[in-house]
Coordinates of C-alpha atoms and ligand atoms in Angstrom, one line a residue:
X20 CA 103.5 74.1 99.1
X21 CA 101.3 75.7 101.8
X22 CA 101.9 77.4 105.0
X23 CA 100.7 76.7 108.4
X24 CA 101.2 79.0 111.3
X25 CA 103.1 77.7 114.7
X26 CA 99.7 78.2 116.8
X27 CA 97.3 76.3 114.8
X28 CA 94.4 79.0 114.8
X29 CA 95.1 80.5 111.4
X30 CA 94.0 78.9 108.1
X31 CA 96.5 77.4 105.8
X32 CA 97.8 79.7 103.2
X33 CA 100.1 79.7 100.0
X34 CA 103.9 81.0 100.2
X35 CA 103.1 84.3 98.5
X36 CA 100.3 84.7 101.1
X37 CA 102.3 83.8 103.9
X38 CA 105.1 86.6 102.5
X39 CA 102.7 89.2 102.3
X40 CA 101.3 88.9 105.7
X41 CA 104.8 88.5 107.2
X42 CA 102.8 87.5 110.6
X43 CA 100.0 85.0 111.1
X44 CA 96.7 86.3 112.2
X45 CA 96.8 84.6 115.3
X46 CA 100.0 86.1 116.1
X47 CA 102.2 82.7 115.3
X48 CA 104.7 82.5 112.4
X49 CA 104.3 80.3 109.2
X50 CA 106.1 77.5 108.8
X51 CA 106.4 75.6 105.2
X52 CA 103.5 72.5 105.6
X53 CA 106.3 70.0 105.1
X54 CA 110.3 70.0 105.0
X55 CA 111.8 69.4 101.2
X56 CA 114.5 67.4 101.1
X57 CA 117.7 67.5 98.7
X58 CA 119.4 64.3 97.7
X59 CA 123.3 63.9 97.5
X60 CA 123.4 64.5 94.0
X61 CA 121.1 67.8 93.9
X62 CA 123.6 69.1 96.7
X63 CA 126.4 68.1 94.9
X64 CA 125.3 69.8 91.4
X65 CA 125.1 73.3 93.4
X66 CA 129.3 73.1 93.3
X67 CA 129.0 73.7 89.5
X68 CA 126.4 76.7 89.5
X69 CA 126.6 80.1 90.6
X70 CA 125.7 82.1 94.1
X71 CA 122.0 83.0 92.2
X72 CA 121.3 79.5 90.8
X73 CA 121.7 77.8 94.4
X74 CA 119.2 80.5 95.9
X75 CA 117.0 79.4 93.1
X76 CA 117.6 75.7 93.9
X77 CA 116.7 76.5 97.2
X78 CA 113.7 78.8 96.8
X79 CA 111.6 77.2 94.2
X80 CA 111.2 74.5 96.4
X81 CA 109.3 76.5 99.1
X82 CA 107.8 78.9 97.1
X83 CA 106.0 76.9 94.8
X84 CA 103.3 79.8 93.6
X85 CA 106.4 81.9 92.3
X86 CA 107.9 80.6 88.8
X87 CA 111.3 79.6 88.2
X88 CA 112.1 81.9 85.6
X89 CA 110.3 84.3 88.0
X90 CA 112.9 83.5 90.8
X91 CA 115.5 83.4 88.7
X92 CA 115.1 86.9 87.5
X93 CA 114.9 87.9 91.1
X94 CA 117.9 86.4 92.3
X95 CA 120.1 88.0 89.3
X96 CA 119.0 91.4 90.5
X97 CA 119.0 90.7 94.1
X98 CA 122.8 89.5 94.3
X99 CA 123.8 91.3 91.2
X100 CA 127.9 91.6 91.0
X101 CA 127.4 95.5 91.5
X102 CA 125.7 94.8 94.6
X103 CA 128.1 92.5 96.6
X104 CA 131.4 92.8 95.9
X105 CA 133.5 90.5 95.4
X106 CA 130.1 88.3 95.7
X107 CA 127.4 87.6 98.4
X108 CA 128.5 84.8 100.2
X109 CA 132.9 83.9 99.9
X110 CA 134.1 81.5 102.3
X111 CA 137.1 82.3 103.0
X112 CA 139.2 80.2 105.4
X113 CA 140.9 81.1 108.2
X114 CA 144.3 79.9 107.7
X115 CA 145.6 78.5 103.8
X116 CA 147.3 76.1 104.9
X117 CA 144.3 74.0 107.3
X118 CA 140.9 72.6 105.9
X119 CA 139.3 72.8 109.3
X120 CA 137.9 76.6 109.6
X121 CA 136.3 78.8 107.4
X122 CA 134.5 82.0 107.4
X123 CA 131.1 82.6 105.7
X124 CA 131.6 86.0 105.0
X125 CA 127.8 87.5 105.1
X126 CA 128.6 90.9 104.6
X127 CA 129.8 91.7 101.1
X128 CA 126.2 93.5 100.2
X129 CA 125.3 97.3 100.2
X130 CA 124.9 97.7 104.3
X131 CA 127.8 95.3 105.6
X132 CA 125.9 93.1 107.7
X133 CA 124.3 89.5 106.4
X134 CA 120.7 90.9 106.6
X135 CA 121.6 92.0 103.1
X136 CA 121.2 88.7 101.7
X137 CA 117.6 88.3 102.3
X138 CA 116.7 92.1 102.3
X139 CA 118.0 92.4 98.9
X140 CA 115.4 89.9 97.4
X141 CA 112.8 90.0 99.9
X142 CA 110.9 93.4 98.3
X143 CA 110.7 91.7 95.2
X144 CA 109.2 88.6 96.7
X145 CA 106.7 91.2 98.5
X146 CA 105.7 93.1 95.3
X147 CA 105.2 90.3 93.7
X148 CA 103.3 88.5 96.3
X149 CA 101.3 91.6 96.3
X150 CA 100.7 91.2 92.6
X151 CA 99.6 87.5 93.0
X152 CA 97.0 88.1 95.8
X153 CA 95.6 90.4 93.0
X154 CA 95.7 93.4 95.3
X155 CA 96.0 97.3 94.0
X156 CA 97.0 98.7 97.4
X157 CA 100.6 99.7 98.9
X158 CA 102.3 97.0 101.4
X159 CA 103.8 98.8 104.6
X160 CA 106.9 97.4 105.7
X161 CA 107.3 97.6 109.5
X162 CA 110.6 96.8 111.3
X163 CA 111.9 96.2 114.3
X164 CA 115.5 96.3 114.5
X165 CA 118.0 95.8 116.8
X166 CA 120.8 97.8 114.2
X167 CA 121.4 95.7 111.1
X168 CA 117.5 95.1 109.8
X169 CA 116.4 98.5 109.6
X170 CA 119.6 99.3 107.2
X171 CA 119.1 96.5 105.1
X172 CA 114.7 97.1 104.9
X173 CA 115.6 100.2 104.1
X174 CA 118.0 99.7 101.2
X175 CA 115.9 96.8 99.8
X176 CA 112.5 98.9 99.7
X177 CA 113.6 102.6 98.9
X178 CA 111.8 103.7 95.9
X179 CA 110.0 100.5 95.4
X180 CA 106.7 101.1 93.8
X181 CA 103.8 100.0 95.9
X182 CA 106.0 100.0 99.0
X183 CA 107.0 102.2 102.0
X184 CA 109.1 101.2 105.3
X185 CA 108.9 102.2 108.5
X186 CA 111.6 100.9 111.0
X187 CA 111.9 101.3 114.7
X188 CA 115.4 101.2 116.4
X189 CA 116.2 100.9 120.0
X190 CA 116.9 105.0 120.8
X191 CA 120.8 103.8 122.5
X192 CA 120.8 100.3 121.8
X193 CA 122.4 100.6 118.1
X194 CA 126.1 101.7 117.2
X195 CA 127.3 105.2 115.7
X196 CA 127.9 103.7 112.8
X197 CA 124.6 101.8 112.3
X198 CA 122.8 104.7 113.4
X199 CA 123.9 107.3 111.2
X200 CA 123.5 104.5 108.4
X201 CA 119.8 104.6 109.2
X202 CA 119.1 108.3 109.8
X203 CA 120.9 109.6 106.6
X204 CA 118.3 107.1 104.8
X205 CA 117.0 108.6 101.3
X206 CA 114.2 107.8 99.5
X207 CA 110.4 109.2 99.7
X208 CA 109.0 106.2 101.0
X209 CA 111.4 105.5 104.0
X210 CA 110.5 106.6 107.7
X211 CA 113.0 105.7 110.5
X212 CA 111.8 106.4 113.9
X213 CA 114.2 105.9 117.6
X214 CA 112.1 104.4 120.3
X215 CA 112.9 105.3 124.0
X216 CA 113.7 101.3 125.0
X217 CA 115.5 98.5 124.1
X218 CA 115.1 96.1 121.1
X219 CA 112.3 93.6 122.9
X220 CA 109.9 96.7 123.2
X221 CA 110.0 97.7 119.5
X222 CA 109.6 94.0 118.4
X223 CA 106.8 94.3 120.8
X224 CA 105.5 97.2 119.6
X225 CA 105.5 96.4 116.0
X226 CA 103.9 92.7 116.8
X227 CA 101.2 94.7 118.7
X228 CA 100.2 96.7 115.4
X229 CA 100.2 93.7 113.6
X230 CA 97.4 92.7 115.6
X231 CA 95.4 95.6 116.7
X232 CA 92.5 95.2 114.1
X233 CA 91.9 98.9 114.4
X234 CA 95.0 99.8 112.6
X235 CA 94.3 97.4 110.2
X236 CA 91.1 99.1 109.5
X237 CA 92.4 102.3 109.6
X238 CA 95.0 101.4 107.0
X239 CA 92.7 99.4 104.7
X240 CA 90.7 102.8 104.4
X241 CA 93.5 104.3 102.8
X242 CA 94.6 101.6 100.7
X243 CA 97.5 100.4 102.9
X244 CA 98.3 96.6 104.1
X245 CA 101.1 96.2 106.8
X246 CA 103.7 93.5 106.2
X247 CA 107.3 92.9 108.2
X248 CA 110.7 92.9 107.0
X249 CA 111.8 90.8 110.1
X250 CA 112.9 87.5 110.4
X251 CA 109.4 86.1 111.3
X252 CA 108.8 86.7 107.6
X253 CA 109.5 83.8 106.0
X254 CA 110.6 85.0 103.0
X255 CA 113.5 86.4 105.2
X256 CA 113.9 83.2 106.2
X257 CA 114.1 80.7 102.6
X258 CA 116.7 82.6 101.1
X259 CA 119.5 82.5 104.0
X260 CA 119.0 78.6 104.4
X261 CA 120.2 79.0 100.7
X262 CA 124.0 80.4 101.9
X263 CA 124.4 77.6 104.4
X264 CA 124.3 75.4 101.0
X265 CA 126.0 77.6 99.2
X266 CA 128.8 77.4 101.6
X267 CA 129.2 73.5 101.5
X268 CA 128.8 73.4 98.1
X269 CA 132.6 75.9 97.8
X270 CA 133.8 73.0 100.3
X271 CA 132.9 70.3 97.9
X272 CA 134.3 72.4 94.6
X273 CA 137.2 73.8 96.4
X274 CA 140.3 71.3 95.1
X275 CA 143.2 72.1 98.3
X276 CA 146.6 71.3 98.0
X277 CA 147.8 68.1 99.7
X278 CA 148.2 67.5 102.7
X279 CA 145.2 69.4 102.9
X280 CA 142.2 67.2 102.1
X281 CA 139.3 67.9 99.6
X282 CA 135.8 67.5 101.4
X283 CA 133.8 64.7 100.4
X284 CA 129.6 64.7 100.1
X285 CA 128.4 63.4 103.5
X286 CA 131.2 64.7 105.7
X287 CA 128.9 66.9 108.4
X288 CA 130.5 70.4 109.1
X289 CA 129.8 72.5 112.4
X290 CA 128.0 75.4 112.2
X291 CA 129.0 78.5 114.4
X292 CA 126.3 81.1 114.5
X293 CA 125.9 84.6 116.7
X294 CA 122.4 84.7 117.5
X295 CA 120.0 87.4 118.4
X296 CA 116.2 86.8 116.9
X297 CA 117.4 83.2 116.3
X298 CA 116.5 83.8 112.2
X299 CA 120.2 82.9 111.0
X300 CA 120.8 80.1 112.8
X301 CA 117.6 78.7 112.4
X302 CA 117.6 79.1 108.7
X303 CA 120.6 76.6 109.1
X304 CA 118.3 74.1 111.2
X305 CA 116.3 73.8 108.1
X306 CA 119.1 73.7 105.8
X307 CA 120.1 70.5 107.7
X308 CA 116.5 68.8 107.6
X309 CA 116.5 69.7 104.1
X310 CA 119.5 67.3 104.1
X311 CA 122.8 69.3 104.5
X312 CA 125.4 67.5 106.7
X313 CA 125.6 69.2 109.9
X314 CA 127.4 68.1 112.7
X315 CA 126.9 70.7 115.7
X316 CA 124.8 73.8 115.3
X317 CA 126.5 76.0 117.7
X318 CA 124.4 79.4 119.1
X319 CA 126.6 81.9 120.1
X320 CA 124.7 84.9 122.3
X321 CA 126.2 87.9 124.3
X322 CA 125.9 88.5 128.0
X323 CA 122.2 88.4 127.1
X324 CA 122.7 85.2 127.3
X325 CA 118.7 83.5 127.6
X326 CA 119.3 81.1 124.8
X327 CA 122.7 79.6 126.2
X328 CA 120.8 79.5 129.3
X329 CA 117.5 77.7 127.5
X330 CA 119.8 75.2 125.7
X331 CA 121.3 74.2 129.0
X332 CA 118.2 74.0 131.0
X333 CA 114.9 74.1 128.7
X334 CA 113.3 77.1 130.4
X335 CA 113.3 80.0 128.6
X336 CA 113.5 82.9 130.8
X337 CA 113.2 85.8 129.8
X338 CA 113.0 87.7 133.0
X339 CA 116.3 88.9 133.7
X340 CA 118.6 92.0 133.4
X341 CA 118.6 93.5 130.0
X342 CA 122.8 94.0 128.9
X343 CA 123.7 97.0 126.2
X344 CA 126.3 95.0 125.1
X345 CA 129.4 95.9 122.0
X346 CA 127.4 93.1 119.7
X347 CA 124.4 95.4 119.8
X348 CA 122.9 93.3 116.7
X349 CA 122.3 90.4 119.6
X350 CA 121.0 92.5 122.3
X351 CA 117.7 90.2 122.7
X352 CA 116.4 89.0 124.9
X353 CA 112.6 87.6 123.1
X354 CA 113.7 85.5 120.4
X355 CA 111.3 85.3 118.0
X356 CA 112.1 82.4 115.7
X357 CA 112.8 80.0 118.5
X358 CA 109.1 79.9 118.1
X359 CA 109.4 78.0 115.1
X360 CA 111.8 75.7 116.3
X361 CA 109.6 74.3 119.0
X362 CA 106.8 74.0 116.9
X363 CA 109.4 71.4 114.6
X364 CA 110.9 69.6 117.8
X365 CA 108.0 69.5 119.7
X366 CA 106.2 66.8 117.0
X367 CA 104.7 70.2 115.4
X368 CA 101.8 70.5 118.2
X369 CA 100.4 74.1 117.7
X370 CA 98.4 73.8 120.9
X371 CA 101.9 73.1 122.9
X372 CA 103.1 76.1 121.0
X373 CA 100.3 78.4 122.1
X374 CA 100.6 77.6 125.3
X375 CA 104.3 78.4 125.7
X376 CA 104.2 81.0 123.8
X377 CA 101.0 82.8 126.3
X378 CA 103.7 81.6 129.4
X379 CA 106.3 83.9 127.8
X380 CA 103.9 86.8 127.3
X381 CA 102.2 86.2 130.7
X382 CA 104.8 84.7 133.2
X383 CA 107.7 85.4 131.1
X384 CA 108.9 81.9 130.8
X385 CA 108.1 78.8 129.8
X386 CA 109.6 75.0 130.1
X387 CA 109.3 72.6 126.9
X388 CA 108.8 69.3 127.7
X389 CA 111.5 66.8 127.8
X390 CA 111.0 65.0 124.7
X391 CA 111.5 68.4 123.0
X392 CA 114.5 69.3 125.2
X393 CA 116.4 65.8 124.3
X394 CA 115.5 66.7 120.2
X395 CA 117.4 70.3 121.3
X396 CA 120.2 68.5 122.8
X397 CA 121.1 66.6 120.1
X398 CA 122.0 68.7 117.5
X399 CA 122.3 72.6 119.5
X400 CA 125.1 73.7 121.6
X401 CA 124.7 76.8 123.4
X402 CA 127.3 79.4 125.0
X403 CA 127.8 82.9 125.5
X404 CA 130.7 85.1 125.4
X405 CA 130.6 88.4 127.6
X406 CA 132.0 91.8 126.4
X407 CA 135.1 91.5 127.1
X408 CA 135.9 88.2 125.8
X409 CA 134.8 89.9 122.9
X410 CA 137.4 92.3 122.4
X411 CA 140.1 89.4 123.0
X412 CA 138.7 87.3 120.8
X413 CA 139.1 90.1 118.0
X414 CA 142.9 90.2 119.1
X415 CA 143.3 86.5 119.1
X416 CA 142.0 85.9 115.5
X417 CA 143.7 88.8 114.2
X418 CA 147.0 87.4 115.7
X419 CA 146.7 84.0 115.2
X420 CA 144.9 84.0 111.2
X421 CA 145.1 87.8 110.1
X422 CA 141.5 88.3 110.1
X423 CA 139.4 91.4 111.4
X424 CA 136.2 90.2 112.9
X425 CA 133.6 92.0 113.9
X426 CA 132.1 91.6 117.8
X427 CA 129.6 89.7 116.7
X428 CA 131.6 86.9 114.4
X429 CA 134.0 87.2 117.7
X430 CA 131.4 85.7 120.0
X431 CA 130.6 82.8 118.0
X432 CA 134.4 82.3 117.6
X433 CA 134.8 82.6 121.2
X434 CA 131.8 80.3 122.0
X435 CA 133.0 77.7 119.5
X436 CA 136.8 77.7 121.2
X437 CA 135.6 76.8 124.4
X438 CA 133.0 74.0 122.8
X439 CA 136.2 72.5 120.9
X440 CA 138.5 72.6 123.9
X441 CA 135.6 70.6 126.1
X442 CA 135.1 68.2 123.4
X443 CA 138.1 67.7 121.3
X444 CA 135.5 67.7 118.3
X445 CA 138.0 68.4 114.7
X446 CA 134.8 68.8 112.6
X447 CA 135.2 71.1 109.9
X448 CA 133.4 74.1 110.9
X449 CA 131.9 77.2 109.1
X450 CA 131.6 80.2 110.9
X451 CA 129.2 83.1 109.9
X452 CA 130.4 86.3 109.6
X453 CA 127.8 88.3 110.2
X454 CA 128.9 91.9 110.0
X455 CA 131.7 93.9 108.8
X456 CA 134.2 95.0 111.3
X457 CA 133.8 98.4 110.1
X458 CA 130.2 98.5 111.3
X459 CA 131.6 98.1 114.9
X460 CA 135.1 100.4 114.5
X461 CA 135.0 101.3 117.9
X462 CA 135.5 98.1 119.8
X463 CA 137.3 96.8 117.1
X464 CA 140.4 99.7 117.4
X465 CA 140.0 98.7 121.5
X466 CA 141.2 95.4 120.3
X467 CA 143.9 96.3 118.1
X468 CA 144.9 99.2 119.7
X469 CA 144.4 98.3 123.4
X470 CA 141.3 99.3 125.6
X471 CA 139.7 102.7 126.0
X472 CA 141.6 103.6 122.0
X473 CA 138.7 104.4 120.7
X474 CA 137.5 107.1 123.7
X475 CA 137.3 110.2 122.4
X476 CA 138.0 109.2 118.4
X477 CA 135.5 110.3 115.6
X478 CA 133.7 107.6 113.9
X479 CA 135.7 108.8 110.9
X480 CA 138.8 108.7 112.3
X481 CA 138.3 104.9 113.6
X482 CA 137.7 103.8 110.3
X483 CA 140.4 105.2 108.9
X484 CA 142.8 104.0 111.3
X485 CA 141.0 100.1 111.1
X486 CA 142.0 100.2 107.4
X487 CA 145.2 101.4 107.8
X488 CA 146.1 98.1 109.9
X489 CA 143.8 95.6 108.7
X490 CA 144.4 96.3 105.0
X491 CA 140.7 96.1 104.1
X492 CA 139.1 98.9 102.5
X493 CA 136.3 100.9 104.2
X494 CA 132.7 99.2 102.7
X495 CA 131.2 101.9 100.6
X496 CA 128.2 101.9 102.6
X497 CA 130.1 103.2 105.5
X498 CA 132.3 105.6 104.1
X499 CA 131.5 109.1 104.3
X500 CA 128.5 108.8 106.8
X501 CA 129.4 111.6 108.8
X502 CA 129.1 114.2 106.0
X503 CA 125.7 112.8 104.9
X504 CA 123.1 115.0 106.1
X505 CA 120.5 114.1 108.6
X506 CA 117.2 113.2 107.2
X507 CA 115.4 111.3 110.6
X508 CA 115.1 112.7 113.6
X509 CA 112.0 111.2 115.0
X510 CA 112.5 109.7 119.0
X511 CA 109.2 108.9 120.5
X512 CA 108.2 106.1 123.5
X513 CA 107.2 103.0 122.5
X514 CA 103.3 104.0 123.2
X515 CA 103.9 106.3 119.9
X516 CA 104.9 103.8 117.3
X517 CA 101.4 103.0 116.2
X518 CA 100.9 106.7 115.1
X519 CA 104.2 106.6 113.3
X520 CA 103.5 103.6 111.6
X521 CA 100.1 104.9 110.6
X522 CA 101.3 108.3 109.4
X523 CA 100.5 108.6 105.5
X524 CA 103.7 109.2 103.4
Ligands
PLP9 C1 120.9 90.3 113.2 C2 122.4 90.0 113.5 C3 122.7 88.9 114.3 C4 121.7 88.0 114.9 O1 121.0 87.3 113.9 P1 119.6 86.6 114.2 O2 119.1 86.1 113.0 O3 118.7 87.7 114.8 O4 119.8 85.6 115.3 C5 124.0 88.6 114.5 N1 125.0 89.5 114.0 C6 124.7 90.6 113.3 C7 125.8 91.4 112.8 C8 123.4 90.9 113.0 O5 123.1 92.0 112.3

């Protein structure tokens, strides 16, 4: 299967190609030339196989210039039982004794937050894509991330051969906890870098190397090809469209009690998603055209809140007030994959694409058409949650089921409560989980504890205190970050990433 980018100006290329380059060279994102689709049966079959065997399913059918035995291999180290514990993706629901609400619970890898399940396979993908395109030199990873990416880049490329990663974070837009996860980073080939600004200008920045010829140039002299570890990879992409099967494939297995009823193939589930770079939630727009049942894919954002708004009017608009919000992870306010999502709706017209696209870089907006809005309509629903809805929604679940959410799983939940009351829609509904609640201690003690608790606490003490009254343990990944010594302490302006990202190893 071949690879087409969103603005039409780029030839077509093969999966591993499309990998490798991460972005199109005229600054669209690949999309897969046509949609697979999975019948009943070939859903149904993924009940009886394990986590690795559906991302195989899944995978071989867009990346048809990697083998299955070579996927397979991949997969078995990527989600290996030492990695995610007690696996990669449990659904877990939210009270035993209803069928109605689960939790996709994303955030079982080695950096607590669902990046992990496409970071973890993604550098193998890349080396081997490297391998394929029959090149000797190094791929440069560059990322953009607004807390979670960086983290999970990092982990999934230390020490691979042939590779070194550079990641950008937002100077004060990330939490304690995700920032000392990235500045304690080891490995020889890691570089993490603060950027004086907010998440939009590092994307920006890192799209901008991507196509300034001259650092192309510059790197090709010394043996170095850029690549991205963000979602407008598409190898970020494939494998989380494999969870969103995954999870309805514990529905159909799962054998409840009576009255609780077994699912049967066919029934549509809802799909609650807290989105940022609108990667997760589109990865389960393709899982449905590939044939899942959906019912409602609901987009939960933050007070920056330009995609609730775009799926309630069909302007995108991005020029607005900028939020630093307690769901940091979703403090964005260019989301990139939407891209793709127009160039599906909209009757895949590149030119349409462009042009939108060149609205948003010059005007800062852009209207899609109405044809493309009513396609939207249909199957998105779109809501936002502001900070301190947040924190009650953390309370609420954790009185009502005896969960811990983190702030980001809490605005989805909070979105999708106010979505069921207005419609009185009983769809079984999945929501994702998309962090650990440890990641975000602080707001999650101002829950449980009552606001302003965690004022003046250490990061160390937080956690403690979370697991003492949730009765989860601390993720290894988190524990003992403060002791870990510094390794990055590299803040520059935005103006100063190229240099970083250029800087030999
Ligand atoms: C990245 C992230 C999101 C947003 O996901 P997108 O794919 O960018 O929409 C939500 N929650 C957490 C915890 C994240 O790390």
């Amino acid at each position: 299967m071949n690879y087409i980018s969103t603005r039409g100006a780029s030839p077509s290329c093969s999966s591993a190609e499309a990998i490798r380059r991460g972005l199109a060279p005229d600054g669209g994102l690949y999309v897969p030339e046509s949609i697979p689709v999975l019948e009943p049966e070939e859903i149904e079959a993924l009940a009886r196989v394990p986590f690795a065997d559906r991302v195989v399913s899944i995978l071989s059918r867009f990346l048809t210039d990697y083998g299955q035995a070579e996927l397979r291999r991949m997969a078995e180290e990527a989600y290996a039982e030492e990695k995610f514990v007690p696996s990669p993706a449990p659904l877990v629901p939210l009270n035993i004794y209803s069928d109605r609400m689960y939790f996709l619970e994303l955030w079982h890898g080695p950096t607590a937050a669902f990046k992990d399940l496409a970071l973890q396979i993604l550098p193998h993908l890349m080396t081997a894509a490297m391998h394929k395109s029959g090149t000797e030199k190094e791929v440069r990873i560059l990322a953009a991330t607004s807390g979670d990416t960086g983290k999970a880049a990092l982990e999934g490329f230390r020490d691979v051969p042939g590779t070194s990663v550079v990641v950008f974070y937002p100077a004060k837009g990330v939490s304690d906890a995700q920032r000392l996860q990235m500045v304690t980073q080891e490995g020889a080939n890691c570089r993490v870098v603060a950027v004086e600004g907010t998440f939009d200008d590092t994307q920006a920045g890192v799209k901008e190397i991507f196509s300034d010829p001259e650092a192309a140039e510059a790197l090709d002299r010394s043996g170095v090809f850029l690549s991205s570890a963000n979602s407008i990879n598409w190898g970020r992409l494939a494998p989380q469209i494999a969870y969103y099967f995954s999870a309805y494939a514990d529905l159909l297995a799962a054998a409840p009690k009576p009255p609780l009823e077994p699912m049967q193939m066919g029934e549509k589930v809802n799909l609650v998603v807290p989105t940022g770079n609108f990667g997760n939630i589109l990865a389960a727009w393709y899982a449905m055209r590939m044939g899942l049942p959906v019912n409602k894919l609901i987009c939960a954002s933050n007070r920056n809140k330009v995609l609730a708004d775009f799926l309630r009017t069909g302007t995108y608009d991005r020029r607005r007030e900028f939020y630093r919000t307690n769901s940091p992870s979703m403090d964005i306010l260019v989301s990139s994959n939407l891209e793709r999502l127009l160039f599906e709706l909209g009757g895949r017209d590149a030119d349409k694409v462009a042009t939108w696209m060149k609205d948003l870089g010059d005007k800062g907006s852009y209207a899609v058409d109405p044809a493309t809005f009513r396609a939207l309509s249909e199957v998105f629903v779109g809501g936002f949650a502001d900070e301190q809805g947040t924190v009650k929604t953390i309370r609420e679940v954790y009185d009502r089921f005896d969960h811990v959410i983190d702030t980001h799983t809490a605005v989805g939940f909070n979105v999708y409560e106010r979505y069921a009351t207005r419609t009185g829609d009983t769809t079984r509904t999945i929501f994702v989980s998309t962090a650990s609640p440890f990641k975000f201690a602080g707001t999650a003690c101002d829950a449980l504890f009552g606001n302003g608790y965690s004022r003046g606490r250490s990061e160390a003490v937080l956690l403690d205190e979370l697991a003492a009254e949730s009765g989860m343990e601390i993720p290894a990944a988190l524990a003992g970050l403060a002791e870990k010594p510094v390794l990055h302490v590299t803040e520059i302006r935005p103006v100063g990433m190229k240099e970083e990202a250029l800087r030999p190893f």
